[in-house]
XYZ file of C-alpha atoms in Angstrom:
645
model
C 0.000 0.000 0.000
C 1.287 3.453 -0.902
C 1.852 6.142 1.709
C -1.136 8.067 0.366
C -3.418 5.017 0.547
C -2.322 4.341 4.094
C -2.986 7.907 5.138
C -6.453 7.917 3.557
C -7.329 4.537 5.008
C -6.289 5.548 8.530
C -8.312 8.738 8.313
C -11.323 6.896 6.931
C -11.209 4.517 9.902
C -12.088 7.384 12.225
C -15.675 6.710 13.303
C -18.463 9.290 13.094
C -19.479 8.376 16.608
C -16.075 9.338 17.953
C -16.684 12.982 17.119
C -19.157 15.387 18.611
C -21.800 17.291 16.766
C -25.482 16.988 16.108
C -24.995 15.230 12.803
C -21.813 13.335 13.271
C -23.416 10.047 14.218
C -23.784 7.098 11.900
C -26.652 7.147 9.465
C -29.692 5.032 10.298
C -29.393 1.688 8.527
C -31.665 1.247 5.507
C -32.561 -1.867 3.524
C -33.712 -1.244 -0.041
C -36.092 -3.818 -1.506
C -37.178 -3.673 -5.139
C -39.467 -6.130 -6.898
C -40.453 -6.535 -10.571
C -39.176 -3.067 -11.456
C -39.679 -2.170 -15.090
C -38.571 1.096 -16.632
C -39.062 2.214 -20.225
C -38.705 5.308 -22.403
C -40.439 6.594 -25.509
C -37.850 6.980 -28.256
C -38.572 8.895 -31.448
C -36.297 7.853 -34.310
C -37.317 10.558 -36.771
C -39.636 13.540 -37.396
C -42.962 13.362 -35.488
C -44.902 13.502 -38.758
C -43.410 10.289 -40.104
C -42.108 8.244 -37.168
C -44.350 7.431 -34.180
C -42.517 7.054 -30.854
C -41.308 3.603 -29.903
C -41.137 2.323 -26.339
C -37.695 1.086 -25.348
C -37.435 -1.170 -22.314
C -34.511 -0.226 -20.074
C -35.173 -2.455 -17.043
C -37.093 -5.699 -17.508
C -38.651 -6.690 -14.180
C -35.589 -6.674 -11.927
C -35.834 -7.651 -8.255
C -33.395 -7.646 -5.377
C -32.335 -6.401 -1.948
C -29.610 -3.913 -1.058
C -28.597 -4.050 2.588
C -26.211 -1.801 4.567
C -22.766 -2.235 3.087
C -21.129 -2.026 -0.336
C -23.606 -2.968 -3.064
C -22.003 -2.987 -6.520
C -23.925 -2.980 -9.804
C -21.851 -4.156 -12.753
C -22.617 -4.585 -16.439
C -21.640 -3.574 -19.954
C -22.444 -0.153 -21.360
C -26.208 0.129 -21.894
C -27.069 -2.659 -19.486
C -29.159 -0.355 -17.257
C -26.784 0.214 -14.332
C -27.335 3.970 -14.044
C -31.054 3.602 -14.719
C -31.410 1.152 -11.833
C -29.711 3.599 -9.473
C -31.832 6.505 -10.729
C -35.063 4.528 -10.395
C -34.356 3.508 -6.788
C -33.211 7.056 -5.953
C -36.453 8.516 -7.313
C -34.728 10.360 -10.151
C -36.746 8.934 -13.019
C -40.208 9.911 -14.179
C -42.641 7.587 -12.324
C -44.953 7.554 -15.355
C -42.454 5.274 -17.100
C -41.960 3.042 -14.081
C -43.753 -0.001 -12.659
C -42.919 -2.291 -9.760
C -42.367 -1.938 -6.033
C -39.561 -0.099 -4.249
C -39.461 -0.113 -0.443
C -37.065 1.427 2.068
C -37.108 -0.539 5.321
C -40.433 -2.018 4.213
C -42.031 1.366 3.514
C -42.515 3.297 0.257
C -39.833 5.948 -0.205
C -40.977 9.276 1.219
C -42.000 11.920 -1.278
C -38.758 13.788 -0.727
C -36.500 10.744 -0.498
C -33.861 12.861 -2.243
C -33.505 14.910 0.947
C -32.530 11.917 3.119
C -30.368 10.123 0.569
C -27.158 11.082 -1.194
C -26.328 10.794 -4.875
C -22.874 11.257 -6.409
C -23.176 11.558 -10.180
C -20.555 10.370 -12.639
C -19.307 13.886 -13.394
C -17.910 15.875 -10.497
C -20.530 18.590 -9.996
C -18.774 21.004 -7.674
C -18.341 24.740 -8.169
C -14.830 25.197 -9.512
C -14.360 28.753 -8.228
C -14.943 27.694 -4.604
C -12.490 25.925 -2.338
C -12.995 22.380 -1.096
C -14.077 23.702 2.313
C -16.469 26.261 0.792
C -18.189 23.577 -1.280
C -18.709 21.414 1.800
C -19.920 24.415 3.816
C -22.377 25.218 1.014
C -23.808 21.712 1.267
C -23.877 21.871 5.062
C -25.705 25.218 5.066
C -28.494 23.781 2.895
C -28.714 20.103 3.864
C -28.387 20.315 7.647
C -31.381 21.531 9.681
C -31.600 25.248 10.385
C -31.269 24.448 14.100
C -27.634 23.390 13.579
C -25.406 26.309 14.488
C -22.734 27.723 12.225
C -20.061 26.407 14.604
C -21.476 22.852 14.468
C -21.675 22.990 10.681
C -18.036 24.028 10.541
C -17.073 21.208 12.888
C -19.002 18.705 10.783
C -17.159 19.909 7.675
C -13.815 19.620 9.482
C -14.647 16.011 10.408
C -15.443 15.148 6.801
C -12.299 16.846 5.523
C -10.232 14.691 7.837
C -12.209 11.538 7.082
C -11.878 12.003 3.311
C -8.208 12.988 3.446
C -8.877 16.522 2.191
C -7.518 18.581 5.079
C -4.334 19.428 3.180
C -6.282 20.909 0.244
C -9.244 22.268 2.216
C -8.547 25.866 1.222
C -7.567 25.145 -2.387
C -10.016 25.962 -5.154
C -11.534 23.071 -7.082
C -10.446 24.582 -10.390
C -12.125 25.559 -13.658
C -11.345 25.267 -17.345
C -9.166 28.375 -17.035
C -7.584 27.835 -13.616
C -5.790 24.808 -12.228
C -7.203 23.280 -9.064
C -7.126 20.087 -7.017
C -6.580 16.624 -8.486
C -9.297 14.398 -9.932
C -9.364 12.150 -6.877
C -9.726 15.147 -4.575
C -12.580 16.494 -6.684
C -14.333 13.115 -6.465
C -13.879 12.961 -2.689
C -15.273 16.497 -2.443
C -18.363 15.392 -4.381
C -18.774 12.454 -2.004
C -18.302 14.723 1.001
C -21.061 17.074 -0.150
C -23.480 14.134 -0.071
C -22.199 12.744 3.233
C -22.831 16.036 5.028
C -26.395 15.054 5.867
C -25.481 11.505 7.008
C -27.762 9.905 4.390
C -29.447 6.568 4.967
C -28.634 5.518 1.416
C -25.735 6.779 -0.698
C -25.856 6.262 -4.473
C -22.770 6.636 -6.649
C -22.776 6.456 -10.442
C -19.369 5.225 -11.635
C -17.377 6.641 -8.662
C -14.016 5.581 -10.136
C -14.487 7.034 -13.624
C -11.548 9.200 -14.689
C -9.365 8.164 -11.737
C -6.115 6.259 -11.870
C -6.009 2.812 -10.282
C -4.417 3.955 -7.014
C -6.771 6.908 -6.504
C -9.806 4.778 -7.392
C -8.751 2.208 -4.813
C -8.375 4.935 -2.175
C -11.851 6.285 -2.878
C -13.403 2.810 -2.624
C -11.600 2.116 0.668
C -13.110 5.294 2.097
C -16.565 4.256 0.929
C -16.115 0.813 2.465
C -15.278 2.294 5.860
C -18.299 4.575 5.613
C -20.521 1.587 4.821
C -19.241 -0.222 7.905
C -21.004 2.397 10.041
C -24.430 1.394 8.740
C -24.778 3.307 5.483
C -26.278 1.497 2.510
C -23.993 2.315 -0.413
C -25.253 1.416 -3.880
C -22.982 2.143 -6.808
C -22.507 1.269 -10.447
C -18.993 0.511 -11.581
C -17.236 -0.517 -14.777
C -14.370 -3.030 -14.760
C -12.584 -2.105 -11.516
C -9.341 -3.666 -10.335
C -9.303 -6.744 -8.106
C -8.463 -4.747 -4.965
C -11.712 -2.844 -5.454
C -13.650 -6.074 -5.998
C -12.609 -7.200 -2.520
C -14.427 -4.200 -0.997
C -17.818 -5.378 -2.325
C -20.389 -6.981 -0.040
C -22.970 -7.747 -2.709
C -22.713 -7.904 -6.480
C -25.427 -7.363 -9.074
C -24.658 -8.242 -12.693
C -26.908 -6.665 -15.321
C -27.183 -7.449 -19.008
C -29.624 -5.575 -21.263
C -31.885 -4.621 -18.388
C -32.016 -8.071 -16.756
C -30.225 -9.508 -13.738
C -27.951 -12.493 -14.320
C -26.599 -12.562 -10.761
C -27.573 -10.826 -7.509
C -25.953 -12.050 -4.346
C -22.835 -12.067 -2.192
C -19.722 -11.046 -4.056
C -17.587 -13.698 -2.329
C -19.774 -16.517 -3.633
C -20.111 -15.173 -7.180
C -17.085 -17.108 -8.463
C -18.516 -20.369 -7.105
C -21.859 -19.616 -8.765
C -20.345 -19.153 -12.216
C -17.994 -22.081 -11.717
C -21.067 -24.283 -11.239
C -22.214 -23.035 -14.654
C -18.938 -24.155 -16.157
C -17.224 -20.751 -16.185
C -13.833 -21.130 -14.519
C -11.863 -17.974 -13.799
C -8.200 -18.520 -14.465
C -5.648 -17.728 -11.792
C -4.471 -14.095 -11.741
C -7.479 -13.055 -13.828
C -9.587 -10.212 -12.401
C -13.020 -11.737 -11.581
C -14.821 -8.576 -12.691
C -13.084 -8.620 -16.070
C -14.052 -12.294 -16.267
C -17.709 -11.466 -15.539
C -17.710 -8.803 -18.263
C -16.398 -11.416 -20.712
C -19.237 -13.723 -19.700
C -21.882 -11.022 -20.180
C -20.495 -10.041 -23.574
C -20.304 -13.687 -24.720
C -16.510 -13.691 -25.062
C -16.068 -16.329 -22.345
C -17.459 -19.837 -22.755
C -18.050 -22.510 -20.119
C -15.357 -25.167 -20.023
C -17.838 -27.817 -18.927
C -21.169 -27.709 -20.782
C -24.138 -29.413 -19.141
C -27.306 -30.477 -20.952
C -28.954 -27.055 -20.610
C -25.892 -25.136 -21.778
C -25.400 -27.492 -24.721
C -28.475 -25.984 -26.376
C -27.068 -22.449 -26.162
C -25.596 -20.781 -29.207
C -22.532 -19.186 -27.624
C -21.813 -17.308 -30.835
C -24.993 -15.291 -30.299
C -24.962 -12.894 -27.352
C -28.762 -12.772 -26.928
C -28.837 -16.555 -26.642
C -26.150 -16.468 -23.957
C -27.948 -13.702 -22.083
C -31.266 -15.545 -22.154
C -29.611 -18.676 -20.786
C -27.821 -16.755 -18.024
C -31.041 -15.010 -16.958
C -33.057 -18.231 -17.005
C -30.328 -20.101 -15.096
C -30.178 -17.374 -12.443
C -33.963 -17.357 -11.987
C -33.881 -21.092 -11.361
C -30.873 -21.040 -9.047
C -30.492 -21.263 -5.303
C -29.155 -17.701 -5.336
C -32.458 -16.366 -6.704
C -34.470 -18.453 -4.231
C -32.447 -16.906 -1.403
C -33.098 -13.382 -2.757
C -36.787 -14.145 -3.189
C -36.944 -15.490 0.363
C -35.754 -12.088 1.592
C -38.102 -10.118 -0.659
C -41.279 -12.138 -0.055
C -41.798 -11.411 3.679
C -41.173 -7.686 3.158
C -43.754 -7.539 0.365
C -46.204 -9.668 2.340
C -45.923 -7.455 5.424
C -46.433 -4.332 3.331
C -49.410 -5.914 1.534
C -50.998 -6.909 4.857
C -50.671 -3.338 6.145
C -52.347 -2.061 2.997
C -55.226 -4.530 3.422
C -55.740 -3.250 6.970
C -56.208 0.257 5.608
C -52.607 1.358 5.946
C -51.666 4.450 4.030
C -48.160 5.877 3.564
C -47.210 8.778 5.762
C -48.764 12.082 4.784
C -46.739 14.590 2.864
C -46.605 16.798 5.953
C -44.649 14.122 7.796
C -42.313 13.418 4.916
C -38.849 14.973 5.028
C -38.781 18.345 3.285
C -36.131 20.940 2.590
C -34.001 21.371 5.671
C -33.849 25.155 5.337
C -36.313 27.919 4.565
C -36.732 29.705 1.256
C -34.925 32.836 2.428
C -32.084 30.854 3.984
C -31.591 29.016 0.700
C -31.736 32.285 -1.249
C -29.056 33.828 0.959
C -26.702 30.832 0.648
C -27.145 30.350 -3.114
C -26.849 34.107 -3.743
C -23.631 34.217 -1.744
C -22.181 31.434 -3.879
C -23.319 33.117 -7.110
C -21.634 36.362 -6.012
C -18.400 34.575 -5.157
C -18.469 32.773 -8.483
C -18.927 36.071 -10.311
C -16.151 37.861 -8.417
C -13.725 34.958 -8.829
C -14.309 34.842 -12.572
C -12.980 38.317 -13.375
C -12.000 37.523 -16.946
C -15.527 37.837 -18.329
C -16.667 40.770 -16.183
C -13.485 42.829 -16.632
C -13.458 42.182 -20.368
C -17.069 43.332 -20.604
C -16.313 46.518 -18.664
C -13.286 47.342 -20.794
C -15.117 46.647 -24.043
C -18.054 48.815 -23.005
C -15.756 51.729 -22.177
C -13.866 51.356 -25.473
C -17.078 51.024 -27.445
C -18.631 54.078 -25.786
C -15.533 56.139 -26.606
C -15.569 54.827 -30.193
C -19.242 55.741 -30.656
C -18.610 59.094 -29.040
C -15.730 59.838 -31.411
C -17.678 58.750 -34.520
C -20.714 60.856 -33.606
C -18.822 63.521 -31.652
C -21.103 66.442 -30.748
C -23.784 65.964 -33.391
C -25.160 69.430 -34.242
C -28.757 69.955 -33.158
C -29.621 72.600 -35.745
C -29.027 70.780 -39.045
C -31.045 68.273 -41.063
C -28.153 65.818 -40.994
C -28.661 65.602 -37.239
C -31.729 63.415 -37.826
C -29.796 60.798 -39.757
C -26.920 60.792 -37.294
C -29.185 60.514 -34.272
C -31.101 57.608 -35.771
C -27.780 55.950 -36.603
C -26.596 56.396 -33.014
C -29.799 54.909 -31.617
C -29.666 51.899 -33.950
C -25.951 51.348 -33.354
C -26.349 51.601 -29.580
C -29.416 49.346 -29.459
C -27.667 46.746 -31.592
C -24.679 46.833 -29.232
C -26.914 46.423 -26.180
C -28.720 43.442 -27.742
C -25.910 41.543 -29.452
C -23.548 42.329 -26.567
C -25.628 39.944 -24.472
C -24.825 36.862 -26.536
C -22.527 35.917 -23.665
C -25.582 35.598 -21.405
C -26.056 32.156 -22.961
C -23.447 30.984 -20.467
C -25.675 32.001 -17.553
C -27.036 28.485 -17.301
C -25.300 26.313 -19.886
C -22.065 26.030 -17.883
C -23.943 25.320 -14.639
C -26.616 23.018 -16.045
C -25.109 19.823 -14.616
C -24.532 21.401 -11.205
C -28.050 22.855 -11.061
C -29.788 19.635 -12.124
C -27.869 17.561 -9.577
C -28.354 19.984 -6.676
C -32.018 20.586 -7.467
C -32.868 16.885 -7.783
C -30.852 16.159 -4.629
C -32.920 18.601 -2.583
C -30.292 21.263 -1.954
C -32.643 24.138 -2.813
C -35.825 25.086 -4.625
C -35.701 25.892 -8.317
C -37.085 29.363 -7.585
C -34.136 30.028 -5.272
C -31.583 29.272 -7.977
C -33.553 31.328 -10.509
C -33.740 34.414 -8.295
C -30.066 34.122 -7.306
C -29.043 34.035 -10.984
C -31.243 37.031 -11.806
C -30.228 39.282 -8.912
C -26.600 38.228 -8.477
C -25.561 37.570 -12.068
C -28.018 38.695 -14.739
C -28.725 42.219 -13.444
C -25.224 43.170 -12.164
C -23.532 42.090 -15.396
C -25.908 44.351 -17.347
C -26.118 47.281 -14.931
C -22.473 47.916 -14.037
C -21.085 48.076 -17.619
C -24.012 50.306 -18.630
C -23.186 52.767 -15.845
C -19.872 53.363 -17.642
C -21.176 53.235 -21.204
C -24.148 55.608 -20.877
C -22.576 58.840 -19.570
C -19.528 58.576 -21.824
C -21.497 57.980 -25.017
C -24.387 60.319 -24.197
C -22.388 63.451 -23.519
C -19.704 62.809 -26.141
C -22.406 62.479 -28.800
C -24.014 65.684 -27.623
C -27.567 64.487 -27.051
C -30.084 66.586 -25.124
C -28.261 67.586 -21.908
C -31.379 67.605 -19.735
C -31.084 65.217 -16.792
C -34.515 63.647 -17.337
C -33.594 62.923 -20.980
C -30.395 61.200 -19.872
C -32.347 59.161 -17.319
C -34.718 57.879 -20.051
C -31.695 57.067 -22.249
C -30.048 55.087 -19.436
C -33.288 53.317 -18.484
C -33.992 52.385 -22.095
C -30.544 50.871 -22.626
C -30.850 48.944 -19.361
C -34.250 47.551 -20.340
C -33.190 46.558 -23.853
C -30.021 44.959 -22.466
C -32.071 43.041 -19.897
C -34.564 41.971 -22.576
C -31.786 40.578 -24.776
C -30.094 38.777 -21.882
C -33.442 37.391 -20.650
C -34.015 35.829 -24.074
C -30.491 34.401 -23.894
C -31.224 33.046 -20.402
C -34.391 31.355 -21.682
C -32.527 29.732 -24.576
C -29.683 28.601 -22.308
C -32.245 26.876 -20.077
C -33.950 25.292 -23.089
C -31.109 24.187 -25.389
C -28.241 22.190 -23.921
C -25.850 22.626 -26.876
C -24.052 25.984 -26.905
C -23.658 26.135 -30.708
C -27.367 25.492 -31.322
C -28.395 28.030 -28.666
C -26.115 30.624 -30.281
C -27.729 30.072 -33.691
C -31.251 30.428 -32.285
C -30.322 33.575 -30.386
C -28.572 35.221 -33.344
C -31.492 34.460 -35.671
C -33.954 35.882 -33.137
C -31.952 39.101 -32.833
C -31.620 39.480 -36.618
C -35.377 38.960 -37.059
C -36.072 41.659 -34.466
C -33.513 44.006 -36.033
C -35.238 43.897 -39.442
C -38.423 45.291 -37.894
C -36.689 48.008 -35.868
C -37.891 50.727 -38.281
C -34.541 51.763 -39.750
C -33.898 49.054 -42.339
C -37.575 48.895 -43.355
C -40.295 51.450 -42.684
C -42.750 49.293 -40.760
C -45.678 51.588 -41.634
C -45.347 50.558 -45.296
C -45.460 46.802 -44.649
C -48.463 44.736 -45.579
C -50.871 43.628 -42.883
C -49.776 40.018 -43.323
C -46.295 40.957 -42.037
C -46.735 44.128 -40.026
C -47.629 42.146 -36.888
C -43.967 41.111 -36.584
C -43.031 44.619 -35.448
C -44.652 43.902 -32.094
C -42.083 41.142 -31.469
C -39.052 43.405 -31.950
C -37.271 44.715 -28.880
C -35.219 46.808 -31.346
C -38.353 48.663 -32.430
C -39.462 49.550 -28.909
C -35.970 50.724 -28.001
C -35.609 52.808 -31.185
C -39.069 54.332 -30.697
C -38.367 55.328 -27.105
C -34.942 56.801 -27.889
C -36.319 58.707 -30.889
C -39.233 60.181 -28.935
C -36.964 61.062 -26.016
C -34.493 62.963 -28.214
C -36.450 64.293 -31.200
C -39.868 65.281 -29.931
C -40.305 69.055 -30.367
C -36.650 69.430 -31.328
C -36.082 72.243 -33.861
C -33.860 71.643 -36.878
C -32.713 74.482 -39.115
C -31.808 74.737 -42.792
C -28.954 77.262 -42.837
C -29.274 77.929 -46.592
C -32.952 78.813 -46.494
C -32.695 80.283 -43.025
C -35.794 78.330 -41.966
C -36.350 76.383 -38.734
C -39.112 73.838 -38.294
C -40.058 70.752 -36.230
C -38.186 68.220 -38.303
C -37.989 65.895 -35.282
C -41.769 65.621 -35.077
C -41.953 65.162 -38.847
C -39.505 62.263 -38.664
C -41.540 60.625 -35.924
C -44.711 61.058 -37.978
C -43.098 59.651 -41.134
C -41.953 56.583 -39.220
C -45.410 56.061 -37.743
C -44.126 56.534 -34.186
C -46.811 57.953 -31.847
C -45.354 60.820 -29.821
C -48.112 63.351 -29.005
C -48.817 62.133 -25.478
C -46.354 61.519 -22.668
C -47.596 57.945 -22.357
C -46.412 57.194 -25.905
C -42.811 57.168 -24.674
C -43.486 54.966 -21.672
C -45.530 52.444 -23.632
C -42.298 51.405 -25.331
C -40.470 51.086 -22.013
C -43.354 49.061 -20.582
C -43.208 46.791 -23.637
C -39.497 46.155 -23.026
C -40.339 45.358 -19.417
C -42.954 42.906 -20.691
C -40.325 41.158 -22.819
C -38.066 40.862 -19.766
C -40.863 39.452 -17.608
C -42.052 37.048 -20.301
C -38.618 35.648 -21.138
C -37.740 35.253 -17.453
C -40.995 33.392 -16.785
C -40.237 31.060 -19.688
C -36.692 30.593 -18.383
C -38.069 29.694 -14.937
C -40.465 27.162 -16.474
C -37.578 25.550 -18.343
C -35.483 25.454 -15.174
C -38.285 23.630 -13.388
C -38.475 21.115 -16.212
C -34.694 20.623 -16.165
C -34.559 20.166 -12.404
C -37.403 17.671 -12.046
C -35.817 14.417 -13.168
C -32.452 13.410 -14.532
């Protein structure tokens, strides 16, 4: 054993019960029973007009028992390992699910996600935070509000020591741009965030993926020691080393959604040897099992039943393995453990038993406002520790405002050319405010995996995350750059110097910027591929730009197309800026020595209502409506994303 493995193992041996704290005790033991579980999905293989959806069976009536300890689920890619974990953890749509799942003989509570832990295959931790800050974030949301800040800190310190992370506790996880902790330390941090609440059941999807053999072994040793304190650990895994195999208590082998073995890991070799499959010396048993499931390994001794199997055809081998398992002593032992649990539950139902009411089910551990404060604090830290984007946006806005100011420097207010230049300024500025928010697509795309995991795991409400993103990311990243852009451009251009006119100019640019970024936020919550979201957003902006009133006079359009002007945030921005600057503004022809209301004439020619004061504010209200509408749609999409995996 390496020095690092020894250190981690010794730390992992430290018992929860040896440390103080309201949540440092061992988790209550939980036995998971599942019977005849079937899970399917509707798959569409072409356009809806031509190809009706087909139902694909993922799990085909699997049954078994997971007791406290290390419960491994093994199988080839596509065998249903992750789906089995998700189904038991309540992370799949129940409409596609049949069968019975019981926790200690009872149906899982409605918010089972709040009393269980789930470590996904990808490490979903905030890269700009330190290891300690990520664990404190989980503790602040997943421990009851009655737990003091001191006790939460002590609980985090215990986990840091137990997981061997004390040395890197104050190191940042790392992002794509900044180097952070190692892969094994990231994985242990992910595990620690789930262990904060001392879950009854801990699920892990491929916990050793992306780790070298030594680090993977260290992680599994830690999990084994945690399981020895009463936690039921259920994990999927893909071809681990033999040292990891020795940490298993039970082994479940899946092939195409069916179980071919479910029992003690130590007796699995004897079971397959009785079928004629003999594992050679020095061969990893788990690699040997994968060869059996894929049909690459053949029994050395073929009995009468196996003689009828076509070992050159994988489906034939799978069918024989499933049928053999269902007629074996191993299955009878599993069924003997399942039957009394199902019978007791059925008897309670016949006596009028009903599951506990929703009011008694575990709910979020913290209040809405507590969650909002914690998530907002993290969003602010993430924004401040990612200065590249924010600083670049500030610098570009200052440079662009100076450039616009120099191009349109002190436009004269008493010449006819002032109309053209002012309209050009308004169009140029509006286009900058709208297209400058293409970067808002990253508001959710880069955090999608983190949000989905934390929302499904019961860290916080979807509304909390939504409001934190709006108030701590969306608004500040639009407001602060605009506070630099507006005064520089406005007074360099030489627009109306009245303070109320400048206020309308600033408000209009803020609203149009928020409208553009809100549309980007909605698309980022709807489309998971950045390139596709960018195309949709760019096309939407170009469509709106055509109907702004500068490229095409919207008053001359036919009725069949004129309705599109109401969908253009460019048009409302241009209208408001034009009314604000040009209403009642006198322009003079120096040659003819005549002055007249050319500003009002321009507004009339463009079909822009301007006579009443409300005409200006209707455009601002419309921009506010776009903001509200896009944000509501974004929230709806967030709720859909955070419901099931």
